[in-house]
mmCIF file of C-alpha atoms in Angstrom:
data_model
loop_
_atom_site.group_PDB
_atom_site.id
_atom_site.type_symbol
_atom_site.label_atom_id
_atom_site.label_comp_id
_atom_site.label_asym_id
_atom_site.label_seq_id
_atom_site.Cartn_x
_atom_site.Cartn_y
_atom_site.Cartn_z
ATOM 1 C CA MET A 8 -0.476 -16.443 77.792
ATOM 2 C CA ASN A 9 1.149 -19.242 75.847
ATOM 3 C CA ARG A 10 3.500 -17.785 73.238
ATOM 4 C CA LEU A 11 1.890 -19.973 70.576
ATOM 5 C CA ASN A 12 -1.503 -18.443 71.314
ATOM 6 C CA LYS A 13 -0.375 -14.871 70.822
ATOM 7 C CA PRO A 14 -2.039 -13.161 67.853
ATOM 8 C CA SER A 15 0.288 -12.788 64.893
ATOM 9 C CA ILE A 16 1.319 -9.373 63.655
ATOM 10 C CA LYS A 17 -0.979 -8.181 60.890
ATOM 11 C CA LYS A 18 0.472 -7.739 57.441
ATOM 12 C CA THR A 19 0.708 -4.188 56.077
ATOM 13 C CA LEU A 20 1.615 -2.611 52.763
ATOM 14 C CA SER A 21 5.248 -2.588 53.845
ATOM 15 C CA ASP A 22 5.212 -6.399 53.695
ATOM 16 C CA LEU A 23 4.240 -6.441 50.022
ATOM 17 C CA ASN A 24 6.361 -6.269 46.906
ATOM 18 C CA GLU A 25 7.059 -2.537 46.661
ATOM 19 C CA ASN A 26 6.935 -2.683 42.849
ATOM 20 C CA ILE A 27 3.341 -3.965 43.010
ATOM 21 C CA VAL A 28 2.399 -1.237 45.496
ATOM 22 C CA LYS A 29 3.863 1.447 43.206
ATOM 23 C CA ALA A 30 1.871 0.229 40.197
ATOM 24 C CA LYS A 31 -1.038 2.486 39.228
ATOM 25 C CA TYR A 32 -3.723 1.757 36.635
ATOM 26 C CA ALA A 33 -5.889 4.814 35.997
ATOM 27 C CA ILE A 34 -8.496 2.924 33.968
ATOM 28 C CA ARG A 35 -9.247 0.736 36.988
ATOM 29 C CA GLY A 36 -8.660 3.488 39.539
ATOM 30 C CA PRO A 37 -10.828 5.405 42.023
ATOM 31 C CA LEU A 38 -13.193 6.804 39.384
ATOM 32 C CA LEU A 39 -14.271 3.294 38.402
ATOM 33 C CA THR A 40 -14.785 2.475 42.063
ATOM 34 C CA LYS A 41 -16.908 5.610 42.449
ATOM 35 C CA LEU A 42 -18.952 4.630 39.382
ATOM 36 C CA GLU A 43 -19.730 1.241 40.932
ATOM 37 C CA THR A 44 -20.684 2.971 44.184
ATOM 38 C CA TYR A 45 -23.076 5.270 42.326
ATOM 39 C CA GLU A 46 -24.684 2.337 40.540
ATOM 40 C CA GLN A 47 -25.418 0.641 43.841
ATOM 41 C CA GLN A 48 -26.551 3.940 45.377
ATOM 42 C CA LEU A 49 -29.075 4.400 42.552
ATOM 43 C CA ILE A 50 -30.538 1.047 43.497
ATOM 44 C CA ASP A 51 -30.552 1.560 47.265
ATOM 45 C CA ARG A 52 -31.162 5.334 47.618
ATOM 46 C CA PRO A 53 -31.891 6.885 44.204
ATOM 47 C CA GLU A 54 -33.180 10.106 45.792
ATOM 48 C CA SER A 55 -29.711 10.804 47.241
ATOM 49 C CA LEU A 56 -28.194 11.562 43.829
ATOM 50 C CA SER A 57 -28.848 14.412 41.411
ATOM 51 C CA PHE A 58 -28.891 12.038 38.421
ATOM 52 C CA ASN A 59 -30.823 8.867 37.657
ATOM 53 C CA GLN A 60 -28.352 7.083 35.405
ATOM 54 C CA VAL A 61 -24.628 6.285 35.405
ATOM 55 C CA THR A 62 -22.806 6.530 32.073
ATOM 56 C CA ASN A 63 -19.570 4.531 31.906
ATOM 57 C CA ALA A 64 -17.303 6.334 29.442
ATOM 58 C CA LEU A 65 -14.147 5.077 31.137
ATOM 59 C CA ILE A 66 -13.708 1.940 29.048
ATOM 60 C CA GLY A 67 -14.628 1.276 25.421
ATOM 61 C CA ASN A 68 -15.520 -2.199 24.186
ATOM 62 C CA PRO A 69 -15.867 -2.249 20.387
ATOM 63 C CA GLN A 70 -16.983 -5.870 20.182
ATOM 64 C CA THR A 71 -20.589 -6.521 19.195
ATOM 65 C CA TYR A 72 -22.524 -9.678 18.499
ATOM 66 C CA LYS A 73 -22.813 -10.417 14.800
ATOM 67 C CA LYS A 74 -25.380 -12.503 12.973
ATOM 68 C CA ASP A 75 -23.010 -15.465 12.688
ATOM 69 C CA VAL A 76 -22.304 -15.626 16.433
ATOM 70 C CA ILE A 77 -23.929 -19.069 16.829
ATOM 71 C CA GLU A 78 -22.062 -20.463 13.832
ATOM 72 C CA ARG A 79 -18.757 -19.150 15.161
ATOM 73 C CA ALA A 80 -19.480 -20.493 18.643
ATOM 74 C CA GLU A 81 -20.168 -23.946 17.226
ATOM 75 C CA ASP A 82 -16.930 -23.776 15.228
ATOM 76 C CA LEU A 83 -14.972 -22.880 18.376
ATOM 77 C CA ILE A 84 -16.540 -25.729 20.346
ATOM 78 C CA TYR A 85 -15.583 -28.149 17.572
ATOM 79 C CA LYS A 86 -11.989 -26.909 17.503
ATOM 80 C CA ILE A 87 -11.675 -26.905 21.282
ATOM 81 C CA GLY A 88 -12.933 -30.481 21.497
ATOM 82 C CA LYS A 89 -15.541 -32.124 23.660
ATOM 83 C CA SER A 90 -13.951 -31.125 26.964
ATOM 84 C CA MET A 91 -14.242 -27.420 27.821
ATOM 85 C CA GLY A 92 -11.894 -27.762 30.812
ATOM 86 C CA ALA A 93 -8.943 -29.606 29.304
ATOM 87 C CA TYR A 94 -5.421 -28.233 29.195
ATOM 88 C CA THR A 95 -4.279 -27.000 25.808
ATOM 89 C CA LEU A 96 -0.962 -26.520 24.061
ATOM 90 C CA THR A 97 1.130 -23.701 25.524
ATOM 91 C CA LYS A 98 0.627 -21.685 22.331
ATOM 92 C CA GLY A 99 -3.128 -22.179 22.451
ATOM 93 C CA ILE A 100 -5.546 -24.342 20.488
ATOM 94 C CA LEU A 101 -4.313 -24.886 16.928
ATOM 95 C CA GLY A 102 -7.710 -24.347 15.292
ATOM 96 C CA ILE A 103 -8.075 -20.929 16.927
ATOM 97 C CA ARG A 104 -4.522 -19.972 15.992
ATOM 98 C CA GLN A 105 -5.322 -20.997 12.423
ATOM 99 C CA ASN A 106 -8.339 -18.664 12.471
ATOM 100 C CA ILE A 107 -6.060 -15.809 13.537
ATOM 101 C CA ALA A 108 -3.491 -16.704 10.886
ATOM 102 C CA ASN A 109 -6.244 -16.637 8.249
ATOM 103 C CA PHE A 110 -7.316 -13.177 9.434
ATOM 104 C CA ILE A 111 -3.751 -11.853 9.246
ATOM 105 C CA LYS A 112 -3.299 -13.350 5.766
ATOM 106 C CA GLU A 113 -6.514 -11.688 4.576
ATOM 107 C CA ARG A 114 -5.541 -8.375 6.186
ATOM 108 C CA ASP A 115 -1.950 -8.210 4.963
ATOM 109 C CA GLY A 116 -2.141 -10.207 1.746
ATOM 110 C CA GLU A 117 0.787 -12.307 2.968
ATOM 111 C CA SER A 118 1.025 -15.809 4.439
ATOM 112 C CA CYS A 119 0.978 -16.273 8.204
ATOM 113 C CA ASP A 120 2.068 -19.428 10.025
ATOM 114 C CA PRO A 121 -0.177 -20.392 12.991
ATOM 115 C CA GLU A 122 2.949 -21.794 14.657
ATOM 116 C CA ASP A 123 4.158 -18.181 15.013
ATOM 117 C CA ILE A 124 1.033 -17.225 16.989
ATOM 118 C CA TYR A 125 0.725 -17.444 20.776
ATOM 119 C CA LEU A 126 -2.625 -16.985 22.498
ATOM 120 C CA THR A 127 -2.859 -15.249 25.874
ATOM 121 C CA ASN A 128 -5.643 -14.367 28.270
ATOM 122 C CA GLY A 129 -5.980 -10.839 26.920
ATOM 123 C CA THR A 130 -3.514 -8.127 25.989
ATOM 124 C CA THR A 131 -2.379 -7.602 29.579
ATOM 125 C CA PHE A 132 -0.902 -11.083 29.860
ATOM 126 C CA ALA A 133 0.783 -10.801 26.458
ATOM 127 C CA ILE A 134 2.551 -7.608 27.542
ATOM 128 C CA MET A 135 3.408 -9.102 30.939
ATOM 129 C CA ASN A 136 5.084 -12.063 29.227
ATOM 130 C CA ILE A 137 7.195 -9.824 26.998
ATOM 131 C CA PHE A 138 8.187 -7.444 29.797
ATOM 132 C CA ASN A 139 9.065 -10.406 31.992
ATOM 133 C CA LEU A 140 11.410 -11.745 29.315
ATOM 134 C CA PHE A 141 13.382 -8.503 29.170
ATOM 135 C CA ALA A 142 13.175 -7.446 32.832
ATOM 136 C CA LYS A 143 16.866 -8.217 33.341
ATOM 137 C CA ASP A 144 17.524 -5.441 35.857
ATOM 138 C CA LYS A 145 16.595 -1.859 36.722
ATOM 139 C CA ASN A 146 18.812 -0.602 33.902
ATOM 140 C CA THR A 147 16.493 -2.073 31.278
ATOM 141 C CA GLY A 148 14.485 0.636 29.484
ATOM 142 C CA VAL A 149 11.141 0.581 27.680
ATOM 143 C CA LEU A 150 10.176 3.335 25.220
ATOM 144 C CA LEU A 151 6.573 4.323 25.764
ATOM 145 C CA PRO A 152 4.418 6.934 24.003
ATOM 146 C CA ILE A 153 3.024 9.703 26.180
ATOM 147 C CA LEU A 154 -0.008 9.709 26.126
ATOM 148 C CA GLN A 155 0.043 5.994 26.905
ATOM 149 C CA TYR A 156 -2.301 3.300 28.142
ATOM 150 C CA PRO A 157 -1.920 3.126 31.967
ATOM 151 C CA LEU A 158 -1.465 -0.646 31.840
ATOM 152 C CA TYR A 159 2.054 -0.134 30.517
ATOM 153 C CA THR A 160 3.306 2.141 33.296
ATOM 154 C CA ALA A 161 1.698 -0.161 35.864
ATOM 155 C CA LEU A 162 3.599 -3.135 34.453
ATOM 156 C CA LEU A 163 6.840 -1.126 34.223
ATOM 157 C CA ALA A 164 6.538 -0.464 37.942
ATOM 158 C CA MET A 165 5.766 -4.123 38.678
ATOM 159 C CA TYR A 166 8.835 -5.348 36.787
ATOM 160 C CA ASN A 167 11.068 -2.469 37.962
ATOM 161 C CA LEU A 168 11.783 -1.365 34.394
ATOM 162 C CA GLU A 169 12.895 2.139 33.403
ATOM 163 C CA LEU A 170 10.299 4.285 31.644
ATOM 164 C CA LEU A 171 11.701 6.024 28.555
ATOM 165 C CA PRO A 172 8.887 8.374 27.475
ATOM 166 C CA TYR A 173 8.616 9.823 23.986
ATOM 167 C CA TYR A 174 6.001 12.550 23.758
ATOM 168 C CA LEU A 175 3.383 12.640 21.010
ATOM 169 C CA ASN A 176 2.921 15.865 19.053
ATOM 170 C CA GLU A 177 -0.627 17.037 19.764
ATOM 171 C CA GLU A 178 -0.423 19.989 17.338
ATOM 172 C CA GLU A 179 0.244 17.561 14.461
ATOM 173 C CA GLY A 180 -2.495 15.057 15.155
ATOM 174 C CA TRP A 181 -0.696 13.248 17.998
ATOM 175 C CA SER A 182 2.076 12.210 15.624
ATOM 176 C CA ILE A 183 5.443 10.737 16.622
ATOM 177 C CA ASP A 184 8.514 12.963 16.529
ATOM 178 C CA LEU A 185 11.121 10.507 15.242
ATOM 179 C CA THR A 186 14.014 12.817 16.120
ATOM 180 C CA GLU A 187 12.849 13.007 19.725
ATOM 181 C CA MET A 188 12.391 9.237 19.808
ATOM 182 C CA GLU A 189 16.003 8.677 18.781
ATOM 183 C CA ASN A 190 17.201 11.350 21.224
ATOM 184 C CA VAL A 191 15.412 9.507 24.050
ATOM 185 C CA ILE A 192 17.297 6.346 23.079
ATOM 186 C CA LYS A 193 20.671 8.103 22.962
ATOM 187 C CA LYS A 194 20.150 9.908 26.285
ATOM 188 C CA SER A 195 19.087 6.712 28.021
ATOM 189 C CA MET A 196 22.184 4.900 26.769
ATOM 190 C CA SER A 197 24.389 7.731 28.028
ATOM 191 C CA ARG A 198 22.881 7.141 31.506
ATOM 192 C CA GLY A 199 23.647 3.432 31.391
ATOM 193 C CA ILE A 200 20.072 2.422 30.543
ATOM 194 C CA THR A 201 19.677 -0.198 27.814
ATOM 195 C CA PRO A 202 16.529 0.373 25.711
ATOM 196 C CA GLN A 203 15.251 -3.142 25.060
ATOM 197 C CA VAL A 204 11.597 -2.663 24.124
ATOM 198 C CA MET A 205 9.607 -0.021 22.235
ATOM 199 C CA VAL A 206 5.813 0.213 22.463
ATOM 200 C CA ILE A 207 3.874 1.522 19.458
ATOM 201 C CA ILE A 208 0.124 2.017 19.948
ATOM 202 C CA ASN A 209 -1.605 2.272 16.570
ATOM 203 C CA PRO A 210 -4.377 3.374 16.292
ATOM 204 C CA GLY A 211 -3.763 5.555 19.350
ATOM 205 C CA ASN A 212 -5.717 4.255 22.335
ATOM 206 C CA HIS A 213 -6.535 7.680 23.797
ATOM 207 C CA THR A 214 -5.971 9.991 20.862
ATOM 208 C CA GLY A 215 -7.517 8.166 17.894
ATOM 209 C CA SER A 216 -4.441 8.960 15.782
ATOM 210 C CA ILE A 217 -3.271 6.585 13.037
ATOM 211 C CA LEU A 218 0.386 6.382 12.048
ATOM 212 C CA SER A 219 1.348 6.726 8.398
ATOM 213 C CA PHE A 220 3.192 4.079 6.393
ATOM 214 C CA ASP A 221 6.374 6.183 6.267
ATOM 215 C CA THR A 222 6.292 6.913 10.007
ATOM 216 C CA LEU A 223 5.989 3.221 10.815
ATOM 217 C CA ALA A 224 8.812 2.428 8.398
ATOM 218 C CA ASN A 225 11.079 4.976 10.097
ATOM 219 C CA ILE A 226 10.194 3.589 13.523
ATOM 220 C CA LEU A 227 11.290 0.130 12.400
ATOM 221 C CA LYS A 228 14.485 1.617 11.012
ATOM 222 C CA ILE A 229 15.289 3.160 14.410
ATOM 223 C CA ALA A 230 14.423 -0.077 16.216
ATOM 224 C CA ASN A 231 16.682 -2.008 13.861
ATOM 225 C CA LYS A 232 19.521 0.475 14.335
ATOM 226 C CA TYR A 233 19.546 0.063 18.123
ATOM 227 C CA GLY A 234 18.410 -3.565 18.367
ATOM 228 C CA ILE A 235 15.092 -2.776 20.076
ATOM 229 C CA ILE A 236 12.117 -5.159 20.211
ATOM 230 C CA VAL A 237 8.864 -3.538 18.999
ATOM 231 C CA ILE A 238 5.519 -4.227 20.689
ATOM 232 C CA ALA A 239 2.837 -3.269 18.164
ATOM 233 C CA ASP A 240 -0.385 -2.619 20.085
ATOM 234 C CA GLU A 241 -2.949 -2.669 17.258
ATOM 235 C CA VAL A 242 -6.064 -3.537 19.253
ATOM 236 C CA TYR A 243 -8.266 -0.897 17.596
ATOM 237 C CA GLN A 244 -7.281 -1.563 13.981
ATOM 238 C CA HIS A 245 -10.921 -2.154 12.982
ATOM 239 C CA ASN A 246 -12.103 1.160 14.406
ATOM 240 C CA ILE A 247 -11.140 3.497 11.569
ATOM 241 C CA ILE A 248 -13.440 6.532 11.344
ATOM 242 C CA LYS A 249 -12.028 8.675 8.527
ATOM 243 C CA ALA A 250 -12.573 7.270 5.056
ATOM 244 C CA ASP A 251 -9.306 8.677 3.672
ATOM 245 C CA VAL A 252 -7.105 7.152 6.403
ATOM 246 C CA GLN A 253 -5.600 3.681 6.090
ATOM 247 C CA PHE A 254 -4.301 1.414 8.828
ATOM 248 C CA HIS A 255 -0.971 -0.324 8.169
ATOM 249 C CA SER A 256 0.068 -3.282 10.295
ATOM 250 C CA MET A 257 3.659 -3.566 11.463
ATOM 251 C CA LYS A 258 3.810 -7.135 10.203
ATOM 252 C CA LYS A 259 3.341 -6.363 6.545
ATOM 253 C CA LEU A 260 5.410 -3.148 6.513
ATOM 254 C CA ARG A 261 8.246 -2.698 4.081
ATOM 255 C CA ALA A 262 8.834 -6.219 2.907
ATOM 256 C CA LYS A 263 5.476 -6.384 1.157
ATOM 257 C CA LYS A 264 6.062 -3.687 -1.436
ATOM 258 C CA LEU A 265 9.657 -4.635 -2.213
ATOM 259 C CA TYR A 266 8.849 -8.343 -2.504
ATOM 260 C CA ARG A 267 6.070 -7.633 -4.973
ATOM 261 C CA ILE A 268 8.224 -5.249 -6.991
ATOM 262 C CA PHE A 269 10.956 -7.874 -7.343
ATOM 263 C CA ASN A 270 8.562 -10.532 -8.574
ATOM 264 C CA SER A 271 6.933 -8.147 -11.026
ATOM 265 C CA LEU A 272 10.241 -7.451 -12.780
ATOM 266 C CA LYS A 273 11.970 -9.535 -15.405
ATOM 267 C CA GLY A 274 15.345 -10.684 -14.101
ATOM 268 C CA PHE A 275 14.267 -11.149 -10.470
ATOM 269 C CA GLU A 276 12.886 -14.128 -8.565
ATOM 270 C CA CYS A 277 12.176 -13.586 -4.872
ATOM 271 C CA GLU A 278 10.888 -15.963 -2.224
ATOM 272 C CA GLU A 279 8.218 -14.546 0.066
ATOM 273 C CA PRO A 280 9.719 -13.326 3.373
ATOM 274 C CA GLN A 281 8.352 -14.945 6.528
ATOM 275 C CA GLY A 282 10.387 -13.042 9.098
ATOM 276 C CA GLY A 283 13.571 -11.086 9.714
ATOM 277 C CA MET A 284 14.296 -7.846 7.898
ATOM 278 C CA TYR A 285 15.927 -8.893 4.617
ATOM 279 C CA LEU A 286 15.071 -10.189 1.158
ATOM 280 C CA PHE A 287 17.449 -12.370 -0.873
ATOM 281 C CA PRO A 288 16.173 -12.235 -4.474
ATOM 282 C CA LYS A 289 17.788 -14.208 -7.281
ATOM 283 C CA LEU A 290 19.254 -12.232 -10.193
ATOM 284 C CA ILE A 291 18.736 -13.644 -13.669
ATOM 285 C CA LEU A 292 21.198 -11.578 -15.685
ATOM 286 C CA PRO A 293 21.683 -11.254 -19.459
ATOM 287 C CA GLU A 294 24.728 -13.036 -20.850
ATOM 288 C CA ASN A 295 26.161 -9.679 -21.937
ATOM 289 C CA ALA A 296 26.055 -8.453 -18.327
ATOM 290 C CA ILE A 297 27.758 -11.621 -17.058
ATOM 291 C CA ARG A 298 30.467 -11.288 -19.725
ATOM 292 C CA GLU A 299 31.004 -7.601 -18.921
ATOM 293 C CA ALA A 300 31.277 -8.414 -15.206
ATOM 294 C CA ARG A 301 33.964 -11.039 -15.817
ATOM 295 C CA LEU A 302 35.964 -8.648 -17.973
ATOM 296 C CA ALA A 303 35.813 -6.051 -15.173
ATOM 297 C CA GLY A 304 37.002 -8.615 -12.597
ATOM 298 C CA TYR A 305 33.685 -8.883 -10.739
ATOM 299 C CA GLU A 306 31.269 -11.670 -9.981
ATOM 300 C CA PRO A 307 28.028 -10.885 -11.875
ATOM 301 C CA ASP A 308 26.039 -10.015 -8.733
ATOM 302 C CA GLU A 309 28.885 -7.778 -7.504
ATOM 303 C CA PHE A 310 28.864 -6.051 -10.882
ATOM 304 C CA TYR A 311 25.115 -5.414 -10.601
ATOM 305 C CA CYS A 312 25.489 -4.035 -7.059
ATOM 306 C CA HIS A 313 28.220 -1.612 -8.125
ATOM 307 C CA LYS A 314 26.146 -0.385 -11.068
ATOM 308 C CA LEU A 315 23.117 0.051 -8.789
ATOM 309 C CA SER A 316 25.132 2.024 -6.253
ATOM 310 C CA ASP A 317 26.800 4.235 -8.871
ATOM 311 C CA SER A 318 23.496 5.031 -10.546
ATOM 312 C CA THR A 319 21.090 5.427 -7.614
ATOM 313 C CA GLY A 320 23.085 5.549 -4.378
ATOM 314 C CA ILE A 321 21.312 2.370 -3.220
ATOM 315 C CA CYS A 322 23.798 0.026 -1.538
ATOM 316 C CA VAL A 323 23.033 -3.697 -1.209
ATOM 317 C CA VAL A 324 25.157 -6.807 -0.636
ATOM 318 C CA PRO A 325 25.976 -9.278 -3.444
ATOM 319 C CA GLY A 326 25.010 -12.878 -2.760
ATOM 320 C CA THR A 327 28.604 -13.879 -3.436
ATOM 321 C CA GLY A 328 29.470 -12.758 0.073
ATOM 322 C CA PHE A 329 27.173 -15.334 1.681
ATOM 323 C CA GLY A 330 27.911 -18.392 -0.436
ATOM 324 C CA GLN A 331 25.430 -19.514 -3.055
ATOM 325 C CA LYS A 332 24.874 -22.373 -5.460
ATOM 326 C CA PRO A 333 27.381 -22.125 -8.352
ATOM 327 C CA GLY A 334 25.903 -20.495 -11.416
ATOM 328 C CA THR A 335 23.315 -18.541 -9.406
ATOM 329 C CA TYR A 336 23.440 -14.854 -8.470
ATOM 330 C CA HIS A 337 21.646 -13.043 -5.655
ATOM 331 C CA ILE A 338 21.555 -9.815 -3.689
ATOM 332 C CA ARG A 339 20.647 -9.198 -0.070
ATOM 333 C CA THR A 340 18.673 -6.085 0.782
ATOM 334 C CA THR A 341 16.925 -4.889 3.902
ATOM 335 C CA PHE A 342 13.429 -3.497 3.448
ATOM 336 C CA LEU A 343 13.731 -0.975 6.311
ATOM 337 C CA PRO A 344 14.906 2.255 4.581
ATOM 338 C CA ALA A 345 12.322 5.010 4.928
ATOM 339 C CA GLY A 346 9.799 5.850 2.248
ATOM 340 C CA THR A 347 9.207 4.203 -1.121
ATOM 341 C CA ASN A 348 10.988 6.544 -3.541
ATOM 342 C CA TRP A 349 14.148 4.451 -3.340
ATOM 343 C CA ILE A 350 12.195 1.355 -4.409
ATOM 344 C CA GLN A 351 10.870 3.172 -7.466
ATOM 345 C CA GLY A 352 14.376 4.389 -8.265
ATOM 346 C CA TRP A 353 15.678 0.825 -8.064
ATOM 347 C CA LYS A 354 12.931 -0.370 -10.403
ATOM 348 C CA GLU A 355 13.822 2.256 -12.999
ATOM 349 C CA PHE A 356 17.531 1.400 -12.752
ATOM 350 C CA HIS A 357 16.858 -2.324 -13.153
ATOM 351 C CA LEU A 358 14.788 -1.883 -16.299
ATOM 352 C CA GLN A 359 17.483 0.333 -17.808
ATOM 353 C CA PHE A 360 20.197 -2.171 -16.823
ATOM 354 C CA LEU A 361 18.419 -5.005 -18.623
ATOM 355 C CA GLU A 362 17.958 -2.832 -21.689
ATOM 356 C CA ASN A 363 21.621 -1.797 -21.716
ATOM 357 C CA PHE A 364 22.837 -5.400 -21.627
ATOM 358 C CA ALA A 365 20.120 -7.015 -23.725
ATOM 359 C CA SER A 366 21.436 -9.623 -26.173
#
């Protein structure tokens, strides 16, 4: 037989990317395949089964058609343009991104720039893009809640990333043990694993738990401490069952309350934060305070910071250290410290400070 006519060797699993082979996705696993088999069996041979209906409780889809569905469809067609098959900007169609930005603004009460929004073909592709960015080598770690959504572990296997599991506390409503979370980070670093990404699923996909404001604030504090990127999976934010439970988005956390407090107080002017983790409010100080600061050998904003620290234990950075327009005074503060008691304490100090140095 001519060598060219010999049949080629068939490909097997050993020829495939081993990371893809290792990936498992329970939601789309053998039980879903069995469900589809039963559905067809009920059509072809219904007498062969002991039931007459298949109930798919594997996957939940909370979307429903609303009364304005036609109006919204027409709006989307207008924003997409006449051609339904044209290429779009990499970020996605601007009109749709603007719709999302408007939703976020309404939800959080803060502005949202559509240029900061990227559209993907579902959550899976969004997570794939982020994991791909940080999949530097096998020593890259991803913190993942256990219980978790199987998509994440499947993608970790695909990108050969190290799973760093932090276990949810079932006895306390599937809450997050922040001490354990930080211990997971420290132990991974001691093994030469660099934790690059942390996944937070809120509301909980499997458990229905909702994280409190303070818990989320502490999570961000830990992420900031170790330089970890946070993926906030908030897909089910509209599905809140208990009337006395409130959903808090990661985007609006911390900065919102402090920013509003500053602008509600005489002697502060603060620009609305659009990113990062700091505020840089302007201090408008009484002349008596400025005079007292000079006599003590301080710049006025340094003087304020020392008084704040001595009175409350709150430590911030005077704007003098960053360079500022002459004759203006600022402070830089992060909004990540846990809880809100410190913000109230700062407010009380500030009011007393103004009273003490009133003309």
